XYZ file of N, CA and C in Angstrom:
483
model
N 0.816 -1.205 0.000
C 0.000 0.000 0.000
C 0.855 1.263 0.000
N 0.271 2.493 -0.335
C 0.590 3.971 -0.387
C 0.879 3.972 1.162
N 1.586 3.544 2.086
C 1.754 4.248 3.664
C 2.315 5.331 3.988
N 2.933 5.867 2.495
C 3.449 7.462 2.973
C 2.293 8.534 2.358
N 1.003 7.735 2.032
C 0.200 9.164 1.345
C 1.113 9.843 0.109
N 1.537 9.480 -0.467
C 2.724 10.026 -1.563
C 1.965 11.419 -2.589
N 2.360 12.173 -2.050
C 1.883 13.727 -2.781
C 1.885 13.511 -4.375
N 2.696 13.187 -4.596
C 3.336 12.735 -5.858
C 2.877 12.112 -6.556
N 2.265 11.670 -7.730
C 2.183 10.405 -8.010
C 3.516 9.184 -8.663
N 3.758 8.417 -7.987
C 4.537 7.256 -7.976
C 4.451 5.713 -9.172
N 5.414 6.085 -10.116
C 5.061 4.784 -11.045
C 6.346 3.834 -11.331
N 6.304 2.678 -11.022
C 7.226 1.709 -11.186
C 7.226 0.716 -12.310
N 8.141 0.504 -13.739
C 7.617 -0.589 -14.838
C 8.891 -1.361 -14.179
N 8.868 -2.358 -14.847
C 9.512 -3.451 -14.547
C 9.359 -4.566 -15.726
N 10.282 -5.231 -16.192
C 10.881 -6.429 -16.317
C 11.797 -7.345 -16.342
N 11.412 -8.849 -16.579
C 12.375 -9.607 -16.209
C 12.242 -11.045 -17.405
N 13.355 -11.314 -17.656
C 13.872 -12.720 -18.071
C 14.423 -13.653 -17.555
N 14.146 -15.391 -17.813
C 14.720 -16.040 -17.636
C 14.828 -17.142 -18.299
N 15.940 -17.970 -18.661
C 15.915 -18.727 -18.918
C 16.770 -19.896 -18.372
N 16.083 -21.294 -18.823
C 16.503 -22.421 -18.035
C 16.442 -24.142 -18.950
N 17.727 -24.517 -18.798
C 17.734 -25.761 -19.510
C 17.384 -26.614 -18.183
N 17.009 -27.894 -18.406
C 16.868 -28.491 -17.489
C 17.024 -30.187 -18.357
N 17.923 -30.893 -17.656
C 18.281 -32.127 -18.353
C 17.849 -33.409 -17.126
N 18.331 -34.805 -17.930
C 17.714 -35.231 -16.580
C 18.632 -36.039 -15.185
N 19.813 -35.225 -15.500
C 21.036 -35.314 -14.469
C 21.108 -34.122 -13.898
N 20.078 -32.929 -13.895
C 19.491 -31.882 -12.868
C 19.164 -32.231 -11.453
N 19.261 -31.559 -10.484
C 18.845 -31.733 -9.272
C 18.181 -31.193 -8.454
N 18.172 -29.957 -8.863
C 17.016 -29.041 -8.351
C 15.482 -29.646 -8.339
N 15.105 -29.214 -7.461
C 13.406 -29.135 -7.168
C 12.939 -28.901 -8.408
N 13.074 -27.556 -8.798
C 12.466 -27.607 -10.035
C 12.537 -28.249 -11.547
N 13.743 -28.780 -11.727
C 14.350 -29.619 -12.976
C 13.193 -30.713 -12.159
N 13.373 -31.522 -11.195
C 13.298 -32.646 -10.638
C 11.672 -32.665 -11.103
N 11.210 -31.785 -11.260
C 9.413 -31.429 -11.435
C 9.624 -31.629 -12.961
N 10.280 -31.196 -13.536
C 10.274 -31.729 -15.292
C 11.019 -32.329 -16.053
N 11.469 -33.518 -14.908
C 12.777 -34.235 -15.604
C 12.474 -34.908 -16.995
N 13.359 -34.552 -17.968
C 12.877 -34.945 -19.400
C 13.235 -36.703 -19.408
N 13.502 -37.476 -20.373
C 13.601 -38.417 -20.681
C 15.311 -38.356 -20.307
N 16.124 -39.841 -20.453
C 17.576 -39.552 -20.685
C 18.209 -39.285 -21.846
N 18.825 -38.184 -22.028
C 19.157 -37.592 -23.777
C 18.186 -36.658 -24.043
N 17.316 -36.550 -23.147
C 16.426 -35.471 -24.140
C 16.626 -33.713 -22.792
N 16.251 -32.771 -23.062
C 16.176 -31.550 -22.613
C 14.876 -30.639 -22.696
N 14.877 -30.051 -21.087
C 13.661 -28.985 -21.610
C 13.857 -27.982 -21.267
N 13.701 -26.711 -22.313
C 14.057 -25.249 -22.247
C 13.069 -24.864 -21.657
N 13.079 -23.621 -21.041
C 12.158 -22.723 -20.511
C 12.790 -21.523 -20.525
N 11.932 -20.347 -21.726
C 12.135 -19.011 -21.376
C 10.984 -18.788 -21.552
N 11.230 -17.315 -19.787
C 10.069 -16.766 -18.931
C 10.737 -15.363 -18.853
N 9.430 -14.853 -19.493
C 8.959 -13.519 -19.770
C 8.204 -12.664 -19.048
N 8.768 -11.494 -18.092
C 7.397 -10.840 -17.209
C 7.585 -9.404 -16.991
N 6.679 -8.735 -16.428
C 6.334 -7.316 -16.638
C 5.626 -7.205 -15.476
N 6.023 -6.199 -15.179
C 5.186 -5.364 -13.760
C 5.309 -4.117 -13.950
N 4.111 -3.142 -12.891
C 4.306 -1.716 -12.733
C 3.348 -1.598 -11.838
N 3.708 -0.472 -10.729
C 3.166 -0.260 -9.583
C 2.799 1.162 -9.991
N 1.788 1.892 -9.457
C 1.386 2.952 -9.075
C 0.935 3.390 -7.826
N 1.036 4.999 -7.019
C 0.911 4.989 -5.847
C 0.528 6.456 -5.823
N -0.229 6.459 -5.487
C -0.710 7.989 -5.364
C -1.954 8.793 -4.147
N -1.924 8.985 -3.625
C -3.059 9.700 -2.286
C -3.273 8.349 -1.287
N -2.531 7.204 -1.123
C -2.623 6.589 -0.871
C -4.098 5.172 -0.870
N -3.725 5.529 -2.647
C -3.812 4.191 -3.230
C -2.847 3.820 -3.720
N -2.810 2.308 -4.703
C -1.643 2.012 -4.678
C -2.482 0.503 -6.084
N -2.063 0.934 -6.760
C -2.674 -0.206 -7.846
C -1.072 -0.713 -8.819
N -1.368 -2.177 -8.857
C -0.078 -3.074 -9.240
C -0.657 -4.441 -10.262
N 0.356 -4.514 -10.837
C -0.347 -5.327 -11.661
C 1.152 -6.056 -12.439
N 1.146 -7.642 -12.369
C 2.244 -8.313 -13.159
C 1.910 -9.447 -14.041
N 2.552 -9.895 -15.294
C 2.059 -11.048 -16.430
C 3.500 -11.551 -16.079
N 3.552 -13.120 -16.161
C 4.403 -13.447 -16.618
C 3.977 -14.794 -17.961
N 5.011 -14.814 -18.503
C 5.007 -15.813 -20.082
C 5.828 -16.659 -19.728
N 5.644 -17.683 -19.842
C 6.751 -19.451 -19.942
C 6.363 -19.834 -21.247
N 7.946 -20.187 -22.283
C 7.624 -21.039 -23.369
C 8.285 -22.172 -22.697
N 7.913 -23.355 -23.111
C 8.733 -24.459 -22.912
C 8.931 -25.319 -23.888
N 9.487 -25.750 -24.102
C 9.991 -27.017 -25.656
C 10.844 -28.081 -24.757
N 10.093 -29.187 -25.282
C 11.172 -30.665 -25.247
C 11.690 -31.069 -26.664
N 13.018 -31.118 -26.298
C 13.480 -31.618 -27.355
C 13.772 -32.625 -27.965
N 13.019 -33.885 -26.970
C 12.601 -35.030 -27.533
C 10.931 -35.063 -28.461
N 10.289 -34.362 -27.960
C 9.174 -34.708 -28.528
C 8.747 -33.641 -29.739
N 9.516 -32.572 -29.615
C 8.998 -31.207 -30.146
C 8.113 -30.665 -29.186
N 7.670 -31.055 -28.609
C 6.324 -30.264 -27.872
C 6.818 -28.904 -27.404
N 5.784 -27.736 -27.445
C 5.927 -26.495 -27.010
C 4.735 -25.896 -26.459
N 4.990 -25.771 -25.236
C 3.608 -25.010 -24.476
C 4.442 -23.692 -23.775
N 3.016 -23.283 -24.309
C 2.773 -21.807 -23.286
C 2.169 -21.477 -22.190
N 2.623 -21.039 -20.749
C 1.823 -20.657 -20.319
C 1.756 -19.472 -19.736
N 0.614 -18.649 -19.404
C 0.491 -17.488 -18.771
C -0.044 -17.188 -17.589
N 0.248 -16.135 -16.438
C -0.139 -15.906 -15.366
C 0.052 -14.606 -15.304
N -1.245 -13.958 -14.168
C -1.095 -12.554 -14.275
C -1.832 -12.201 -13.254
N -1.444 -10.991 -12.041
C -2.485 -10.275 -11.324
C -2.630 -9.111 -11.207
N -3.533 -8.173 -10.539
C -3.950 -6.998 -10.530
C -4.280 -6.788 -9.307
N -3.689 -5.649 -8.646
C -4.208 -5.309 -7.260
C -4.464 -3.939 -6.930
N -5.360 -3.902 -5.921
C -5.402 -2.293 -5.224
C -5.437 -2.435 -3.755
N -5.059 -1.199 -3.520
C -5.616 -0.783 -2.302
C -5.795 0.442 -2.333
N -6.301 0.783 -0.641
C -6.348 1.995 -0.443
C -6.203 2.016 0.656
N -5.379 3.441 1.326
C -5.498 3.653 2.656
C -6.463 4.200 3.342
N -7.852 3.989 3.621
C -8.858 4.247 4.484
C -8.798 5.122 5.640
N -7.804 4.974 6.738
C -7.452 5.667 7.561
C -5.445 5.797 7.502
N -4.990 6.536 8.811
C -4.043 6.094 8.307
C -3.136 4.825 8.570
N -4.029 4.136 9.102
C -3.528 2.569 9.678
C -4.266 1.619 8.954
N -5.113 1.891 8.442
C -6.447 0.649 7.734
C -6.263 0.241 6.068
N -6.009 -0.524 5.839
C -5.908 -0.529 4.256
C -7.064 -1.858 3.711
N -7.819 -1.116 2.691
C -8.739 -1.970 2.290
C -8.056 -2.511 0.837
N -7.562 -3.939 0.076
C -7.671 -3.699 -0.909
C -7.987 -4.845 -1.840
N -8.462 -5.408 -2.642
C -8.968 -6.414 -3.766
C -7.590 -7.023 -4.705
N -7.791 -7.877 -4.988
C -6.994 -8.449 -5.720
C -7.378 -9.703 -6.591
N -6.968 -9.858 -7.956
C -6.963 -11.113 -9.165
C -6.172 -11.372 -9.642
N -6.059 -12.548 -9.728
C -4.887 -13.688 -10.270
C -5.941 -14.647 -11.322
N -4.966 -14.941 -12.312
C -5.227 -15.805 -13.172
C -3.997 -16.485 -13.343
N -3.991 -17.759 -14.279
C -2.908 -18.669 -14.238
C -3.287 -19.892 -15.434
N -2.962 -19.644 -15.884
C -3.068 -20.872 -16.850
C -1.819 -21.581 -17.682
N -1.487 -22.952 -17.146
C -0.254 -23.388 -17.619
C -0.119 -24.212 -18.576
N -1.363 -24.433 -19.505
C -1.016 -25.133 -21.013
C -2.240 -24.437 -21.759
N -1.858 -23.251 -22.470
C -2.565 -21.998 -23.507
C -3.228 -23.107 -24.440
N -2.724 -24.380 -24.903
C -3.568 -24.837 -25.848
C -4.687 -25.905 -25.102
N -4.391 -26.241 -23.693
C -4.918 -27.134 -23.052
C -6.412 -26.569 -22.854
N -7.187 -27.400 -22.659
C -8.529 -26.939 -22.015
C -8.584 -27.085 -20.401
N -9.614 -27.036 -19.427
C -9.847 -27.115 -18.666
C -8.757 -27.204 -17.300
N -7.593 -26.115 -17.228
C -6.832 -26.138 -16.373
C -6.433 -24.744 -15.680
N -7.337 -23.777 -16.050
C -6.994 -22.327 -15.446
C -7.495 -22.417 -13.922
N -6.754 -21.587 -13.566
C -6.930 -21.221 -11.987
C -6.554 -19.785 -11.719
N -7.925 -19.043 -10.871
C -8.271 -18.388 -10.374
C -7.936 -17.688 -9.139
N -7.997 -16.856 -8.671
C -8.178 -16.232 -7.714
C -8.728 -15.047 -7.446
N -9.858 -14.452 -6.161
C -10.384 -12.854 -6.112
C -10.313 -13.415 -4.881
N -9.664 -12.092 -4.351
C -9.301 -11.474 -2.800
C -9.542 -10.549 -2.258
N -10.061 -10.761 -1.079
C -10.728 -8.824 -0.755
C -9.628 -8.853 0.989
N -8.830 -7.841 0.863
C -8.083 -7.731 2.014
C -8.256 -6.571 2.931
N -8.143 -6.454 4.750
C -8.252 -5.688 5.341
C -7.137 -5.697 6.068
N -6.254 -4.846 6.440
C -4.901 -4.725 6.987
C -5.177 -3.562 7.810
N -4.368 -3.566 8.792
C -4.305 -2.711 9.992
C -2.538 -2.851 10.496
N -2.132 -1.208 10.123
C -1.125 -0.913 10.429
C -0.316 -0.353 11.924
N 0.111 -1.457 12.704
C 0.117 -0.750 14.046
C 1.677 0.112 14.069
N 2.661 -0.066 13.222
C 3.647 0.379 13.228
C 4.631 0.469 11.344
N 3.707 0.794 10.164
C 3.987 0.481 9.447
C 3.975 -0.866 9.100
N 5.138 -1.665 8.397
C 5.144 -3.230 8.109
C 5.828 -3.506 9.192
N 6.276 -3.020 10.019
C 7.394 -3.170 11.049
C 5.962 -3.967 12.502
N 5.201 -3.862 12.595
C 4.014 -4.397 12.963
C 2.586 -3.965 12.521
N 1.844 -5.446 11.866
C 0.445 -5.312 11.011
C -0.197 -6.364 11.388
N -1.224 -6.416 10.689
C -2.733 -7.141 11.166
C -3.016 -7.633 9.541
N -3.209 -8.628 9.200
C -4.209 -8.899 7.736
C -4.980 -10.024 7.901
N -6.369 -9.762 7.307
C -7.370 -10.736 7.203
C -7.650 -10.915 5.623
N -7.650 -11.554 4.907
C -8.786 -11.906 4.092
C -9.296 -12.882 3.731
N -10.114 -12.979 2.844
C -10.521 -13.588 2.216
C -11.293 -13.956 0.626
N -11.116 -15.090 0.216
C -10.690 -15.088 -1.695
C -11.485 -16.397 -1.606
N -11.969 -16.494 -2.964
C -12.578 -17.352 -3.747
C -11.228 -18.176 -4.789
N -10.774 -19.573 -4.559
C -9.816 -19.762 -5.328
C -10.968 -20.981 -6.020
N -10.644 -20.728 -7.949
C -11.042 -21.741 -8.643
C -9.958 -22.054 -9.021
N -10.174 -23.149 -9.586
C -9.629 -24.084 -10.297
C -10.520 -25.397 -11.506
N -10.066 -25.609 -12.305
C -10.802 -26.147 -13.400
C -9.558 -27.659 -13.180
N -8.527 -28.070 -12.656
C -7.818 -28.938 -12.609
C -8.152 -30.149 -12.081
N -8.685 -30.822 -12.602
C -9.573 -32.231 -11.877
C -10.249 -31.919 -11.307
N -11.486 -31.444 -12.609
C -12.779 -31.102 -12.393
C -13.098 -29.442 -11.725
N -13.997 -29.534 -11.976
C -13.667 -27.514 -11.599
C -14.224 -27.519 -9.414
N -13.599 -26.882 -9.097
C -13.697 -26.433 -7.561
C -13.850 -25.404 -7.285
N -14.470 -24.529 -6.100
C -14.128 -23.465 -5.720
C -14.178 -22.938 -4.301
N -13.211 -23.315 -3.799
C -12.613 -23.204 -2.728
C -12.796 -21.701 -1.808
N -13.303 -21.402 -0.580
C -13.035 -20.285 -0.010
C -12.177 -20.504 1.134
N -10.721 -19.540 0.819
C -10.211 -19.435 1.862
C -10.223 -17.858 2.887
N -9.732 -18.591 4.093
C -9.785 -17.275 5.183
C -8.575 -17.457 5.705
N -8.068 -16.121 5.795
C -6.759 -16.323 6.663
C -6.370 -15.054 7.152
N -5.892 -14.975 8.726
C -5.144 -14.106 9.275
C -4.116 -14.104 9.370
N -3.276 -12.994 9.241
C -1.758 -13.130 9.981
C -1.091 -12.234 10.503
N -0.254 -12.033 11.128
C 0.226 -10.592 11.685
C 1.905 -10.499 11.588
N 2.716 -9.814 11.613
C 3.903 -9.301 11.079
C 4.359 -8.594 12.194
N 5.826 -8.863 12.868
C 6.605 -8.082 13.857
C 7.842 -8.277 13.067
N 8.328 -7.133 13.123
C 9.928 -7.515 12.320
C 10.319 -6.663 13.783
N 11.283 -7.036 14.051
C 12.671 -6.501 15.344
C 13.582 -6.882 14.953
């Protein structure tokens, strides 16, 4: 959130690249999640973008990211995309109300595998982030073995020393 009320208005772009071979004498967690065949390889370049805005203390943000992936045993190439959008606002100067959406979908040609999210958040600032309060609660779908829609609730609170 805007916690300095910023007179100003405040804008942040952003991006980022990455890329990643992954073979199947990898060891990482994440190779280990897409270990290819033996002899074969899978690329991944990931593409993303962000930009924040902040002004009278609101504060609206929003990021995409892109994954291509190719095996180079099979040819196969999928895309996938993910992306959210958020606000808030500062209500008082300790209270922040703000909404948030996520989308996610990890095979663009696949059917029935996007997943969702809408979040409505209430935060209470007792000392900046340095001590806070957050509640919310979100509707998470999912279409991934069979469609669901889940409500979660959750509190938590934050002391940094």
């Amino acid at each position: 959130p805007d916690l300095a009320v910023s007179k100003k208005p405040l804008l942040s772009i952003g991006a980022n690249y990455l890329y990643d071979k992954v073979t199947n004498a990898s060891t990482t967690a994440f190779a280990k999640t897409f270990a290819p065949a033996a002899g074969t390889k899978n690329e991944f370049n990931n593409y993303g973008f962000d930009t924040e805005f902040k002004w009278m203390g609101l504060s609206v943000q929003g990021e995409a990211d892109f994954v291509q992936y190719e095996n180079s045993a099979s040819s196969i190439t999928k895309l996938a995309l993910g992306y959210y959008a958020q606000a808030c606002y500062m209500v008082t100067p300790q209270r922040v109300l703000a909404v948030r959406y996520s989308d996610y979908d990890p095979d663009r040609d696949a059917g029935n595998d996007l997943q969702t999210e809408q979040i409505g958040c209430i935060s209470y600032y007792f000392n900046k982030h340095n001590l806070k309060l957050q509640a919310d609660v979100g509707n998470l779908h999912s279409q991934l073995g069979g469609r669901t829609d889940d409500m979660q609730y959750r509190v938590q609170a934050q002391m940094i020393f």
